Short mmCIF file of C-alpha atoms in Angstrom, two decimals:
data_model
loop_
_atom_site.label_atom_id
_atom_site.label_comp_id
_atom_site.label_asym_id
_atom_site.label_seq_id
_atom_site.Cartn_x
_atom_site.Cartn_y
_atom_site.Cartn_z
CA MET Q 1 -25.32 39.88 -17.84
CA THR Q 2 -27.71 37.22 -18.63
CA ALA Q 3 -28.67 33.93 -16.17
CA HIS Q 4 -26.57 31.71 -18.39
CA GLN Q 5 -23.20 34.11 -17.73
CA GLN Q 6 -23.71 34.14 -13.92
CA ALA Q 7 -23.99 30.49 -13.12
CA PRO Q 8 -20.28 29.69 -13.68
CA ALA Q 9 -19.51 32.33 -11.07
CA ALA Q 10 -22.44 30.59 -8.51
CA LEU Q 11 -20.94 27.15 -9.21
CA LEU Q 12 -17.30 28.50 -8.55
CA ALA Q 13 -18.72 29.75 -5.24
CA GLU Q 14 -19.93 26.39 -4.25
CA THR Q 15 -16.92 24.35 -5.24
CA PRO Q 16 -14.33 23.46 -2.50
CA ASP Q 17 -10.93 24.15 -2.68
CA GLY Q 18 -8.40 21.33 -3.81
CA LEU Q 19 -5.54 19.90 -1.73
CA LEU Q 20 -2.15 20.77 -2.16
CA VAL Q 21 0.56 18.71 -0.36
CA PRO Q 22 4.44 19.42 -1.48
CA ARG Q 23 7.12 17.20 -1.28
CA GLY Q 24 8.19 16.32 2.36
CA GLN Q 25 4.73 17.15 3.75
CA GLY Q 26 1.80 15.03 5.25
CA ARG Q 27 1.32 13.31 8.46
CA THR Q 28 4.15 10.86 8.67
CA LEU Q 29 3.82 7.42 10.88
CA ARG Q 30 7.19 6.06 11.58
CA ALA Q 31 7.83 2.56 13.24
CA PRO Q 32 11.19 0.31 12.65
CA ALA Q 33 9.63 -1.66 9.91
CA HIS Q 34 7.83 0.93 7.74
CA GLU Q 35 7.32 5.02 7.54
CA VAL Q 36 4.11 6.19 5.76
CA THR Q 37 3.28 9.73 4.95
CA PHE Q 38 -0.37 10.27 4.40
CA LYS Q 39 -0.78 12.54 1.23
CA VAL Q 40 -4.33 12.23 0.85
CA THR Q 41 -7.05 10.85 3.22
CA GLY Q 42 -11.07 10.07 3.02
CA GLU Q 43 -11.24 13.53 4.37
CA HIS Q 44 -10.17 15.10 0.85
CA SER Q 45 -11.14 12.46 -1.62
CA ARG Q 46 -14.06 9.94 -1.82
CA ALA Q 47 -12.11 8.01 -4.42
CA ALA Q 48 -8.91 6.84 -2.79
CA SER Q 49 -6.55 7.28 0.07
CA SER Q 50 -2.79 8.44 -1.07
CA PHE Q 51 0.34 7.62 0.76
CA GLU Q 52 3.89 7.67 0.36
CA VAL Q 53 5.35 4.70 1.74
CA VAL Q 54 9.51 4.34 2.43
CA VAL Q 55 10.08 0.40 2.42
CA PRO Q 56 13.06 -0.64 4.62
CA PRO Q 57 15.61 -3.21 3.43
CA GLY Q 58 13.93 -6.50 4.93
CA PHE Q 59 10.83 -5.72 4.99
CA ASP Q 60 8.16 -8.01 3.01
CA VAL Q 61 4.44 -7.16 3.66
CA GLY Q 62 3.79 -10.70 2.59
CA ALA Q 63 1.14 -11.92 -0.12
CA HIS Q 64 -2.46 -10.82 0.83
CA VAL Q 65 -5.95 -10.18 -0.78
CA HIS Q 66 -8.51 -8.10 -0.48
CA THR Q 67 -12.20 -8.66 -1.33
CA ARG Q 68 -13.24 -4.90 -1.92
CA SER Q 69 -10.11 -2.82 -2.08
CA GLU Q 70 -8.00 -1.92 -5.20
CA GLU Q 71 -4.50 -0.39 -5.00
CA LEU Q 72 -2.28 1.10 -6.98
CA PHE Q 73 1.61 1.20 -6.53
CA TYR Q 74 4.17 3.46 -8.12
CA VAL Q 75 7.90 2.99 -7.27
CA LEU Q 76 9.64 6.20 -6.82
CA GLU Q 77 13.09 5.25 -5.79
CA GLY Q 78 14.84 1.98 -5.07
CA GLU Q 79 13.88 -1.78 -6.20
CA LEU Q 80 10.87 -3.65 -4.69
CA ASP Q 81 10.13 -7.37 -5.55
CA VAL Q 82 6.18 -7.19 -6.58
CA LEU Q 83 3.62 -9.98 -7.20
CA ALA Q 84 0.32 -9.12 -8.59
CA PHE Q 85 -1.31 -12.36 -10.24
CA GLU Q 86 -3.25 -15.53 -9.02
CA PRO Q 87 -0.51 -18.14 -8.68
CA ARG Q 88 -1.01 -21.90 -9.62
CA VAL Q 89 -0.77 -22.84 -5.96
CA ARG Q 90 -0.72 -20.53 -2.73
CA THR Q 91 2.18 -21.68 -0.65
CA ARG Q 92 2.29 -20.63 2.85
CA GLU Q 93 5.69 -19.79 3.37
CA ASP Q 94 7.36 -17.50 0.46
CA TRP Q 95 5.42 -15.89 -2.49
CA ARG Q 96 8.44 -15.38 -4.50
CA ASP Q 97 8.41 -18.59 -6.09
CA TRP Q 98 4.84 -18.40 -7.06
CA GLU Q 99 3.92 -18.60 -10.82
CA SER Q 100 0.53 -17.93 -12.44
CA SER Q 101 -1.02 -20.44 -14.72
CA SER Q 102 0.01 -18.14 -17.67
CA GLY Q 103 3.54 -18.36 -16.59
CA ARG Q 104 4.06 -15.03 -14.72
CA ARG Q 105 6.12 -14.97 -11.89
CA THR Q 106 7.33 -12.06 -9.55
CA VAL Q 107 9.07 -8.95 -10.74
CA ARG Q 108 12.24 -6.46 -9.39
CA ALA Q 109 10.23 -3.32 -9.74
CA THR Q 110 12.74 -0.37 -10.33
CA PRO Q 111 11.87 3.74 -10.61
CA GLY Q 112 8.66 4.40 -12.61
CA THR Q 113 7.19 0.89 -12.35
CA VAL Q 114 3.46 0.97 -11.81
CA ILE Q 115 1.40 -1.98 -10.38
CA VAL Q 116 -2.54 -1.80 -10.44
CA VAL Q 117 -3.94 -4.40 -8.07
CA PRO Q 118 -8.17 -4.78 -8.48
CA PRO Q 119 -10.41 -6.71 -5.95
CA GLY Q 120 -9.64 -10.37 -5.67
CA CYS Q 121 -5.77 -10.09 -6.86
CA PRO Q 122 -3.24 -11.60 -4.55
CA HIS Q 123 -0.28 -9.40 -4.45
CA ALA Q 124 2.89 -8.49 -2.31
CA PHE Q 125 5.79 -6.40 -2.40
CA ALA Q 126 9.46 -6.97 -0.57
CA ASN Q 127 12.50 -4.87 -0.51
CA ARG Q 128 15.50 -7.45 -0.35
CA SER Q 129 17.88 -4.35 -1.55
CA GLY Q 130 20.57 -3.00 1.25
CA GLU Q 131 18.98 0.31 0.57
CA PRO Q 132 15.62 1.71 1.31
CA ALA Q 133 12.84 2.01 -1.69
CA ARG Q 134 9.95 4.53 -1.32
CA MET Q 135 6.73 4.07 -3.55
CA PHE Q 136 3.44 6.15 -3.76
CA PHE Q 137 0.34 3.93 -2.74
CA GLN Q 138 -3.28 4.40 -3.47
CA ALA Q 139 -6.03 2.60 -1.88
CA SER Q 140 -9.70 2.73 -2.74
CA PRO Q 141 -12.14 3.15 -1.45
CA PRO Q 142 -10.81 5.43 1.76
CA PRO Q 143 -10.09 5.41 4.70
CA ASP Q 144 -9.62 1.75 5.62
CA HIS Q 145 -6.17 1.81 4.65
CA GLU Q 146 -5.58 5.26 6.78
CA ARG Q 147 -6.71 3.19 9.99
CA TYR Q 148 -5.18 0.12 9.08
CA PHE Q 149 -1.65 1.91 8.37
CA GLU Q 150 -2.11 3.73 12.01
CA GLU Q 151 -3.03 0.47 14.01
CA LEU Q 152 -0.24 -1.57 12.11
CA LEU Q 153 2.50 0.99 12.68
CA GLU Q 154 1.47 0.99 16.39
CA ILE Q 155 1.82 -3.06 16.43
CA LEU Q 156 5.33 -2.75 14.58
CA ASP Q 157 6.68 0.35 16.58
CA GLY Q 158 7.18 -2.11 19.56
CA GLY Q 159 10.50 -3.30 17.70
CA GLY Q 160 11.63 -6.71 17.57
CA GLU Q 161 9.57 -9.72 16.17
CA PRO Q 162 5.91 -8.56 15.13
CA ASP Q 163 2.90 -9.55 17.11
CA HIS Q 164 1.75 -11.92 14.27
CA ALA Q 165 -1.37 -12.66 16.34
CA ALA Q 166 -2.45 -8.92 16.49
CA ILE Q 167 -1.59 -8.07 12.68
CA ALA Q 168 -3.80 -11.02 11.85
CA ALA Q 169 -6.72 -9.63 13.91
CA LEU Q 170 -5.96 -6.24 12.38
CA ARG Q 171 -5.78 -7.63 9.11
CA ALA Q 172 -8.99 -9.36 9.12
CA ARG Q 173 -10.98 -5.96 10.22
CA TYR Q 174 -9.78 -4.72 7.31
CA ASP Q 175 -10.56 -6.73 4.63
CA ILE Q 176 -6.92 -8.30 4.21
CA GLU Q 177 -6.60 -11.71 3.74
CA GLN Q 178 -2.97 -12.79 4.71
CA LEU Q 179 -1.61 -15.55 2.65
CA THR Q 180 2.28 -15.57 3.59
CA PRO Q 181 4.02 -13.75 6.83
CA LEU Q 182 4.69 -10.62 6.92
CA ARG Q 183 8.27 -10.16 7.80
CA HIS Q 184 10.96 -7.56 8.64
CA ASP Q 185 14.52 -8.26 9.24
CA ALA Q 186 16.28 -4.61 9.30
CA GLY Q 187 19.68 -6.49 9.16
CA ARG Q 188 19.15 -8.57 6.16
CA GLY Q 189 19.04 -7.11 2.40
#
């Protein structure tokens, strides 16, 4: 056997194993306002953290922007109102009425819809339906969103009105400029 023939075997011995996370598996964090299952973390990928997120009726993440993070959302089940553009005017109350200088407006995302958000692009999602929605969410670079979700769900787990000051401080630590308020009204569709 030549050295050329031995190289692939030597390379295979040094290659780490891949990660397989079956449906329904992964570490899940639950709060009345959100459910997040960690699928791929910074421990397994240098490129991105990946999550499965259940968005209950009445949850609105609020419009926000990141200076460093890139995100991808893929709607698996249900419907979400989404935004991914710079508006003519960033109003503070409700992003649903925003419009871009080219006429883009928020849309209703249904299963199969993909939303890609580059750094610096305002974005938001809200579940205004009466049923939970489920999406695949990927954030790059890891592990900021992992830590953010852990700390956010601790805050939201208290029930009732979210502690907006605590959420604002958390978001500032994790490169999130909040443009409109995070809202959760489980009784509202």
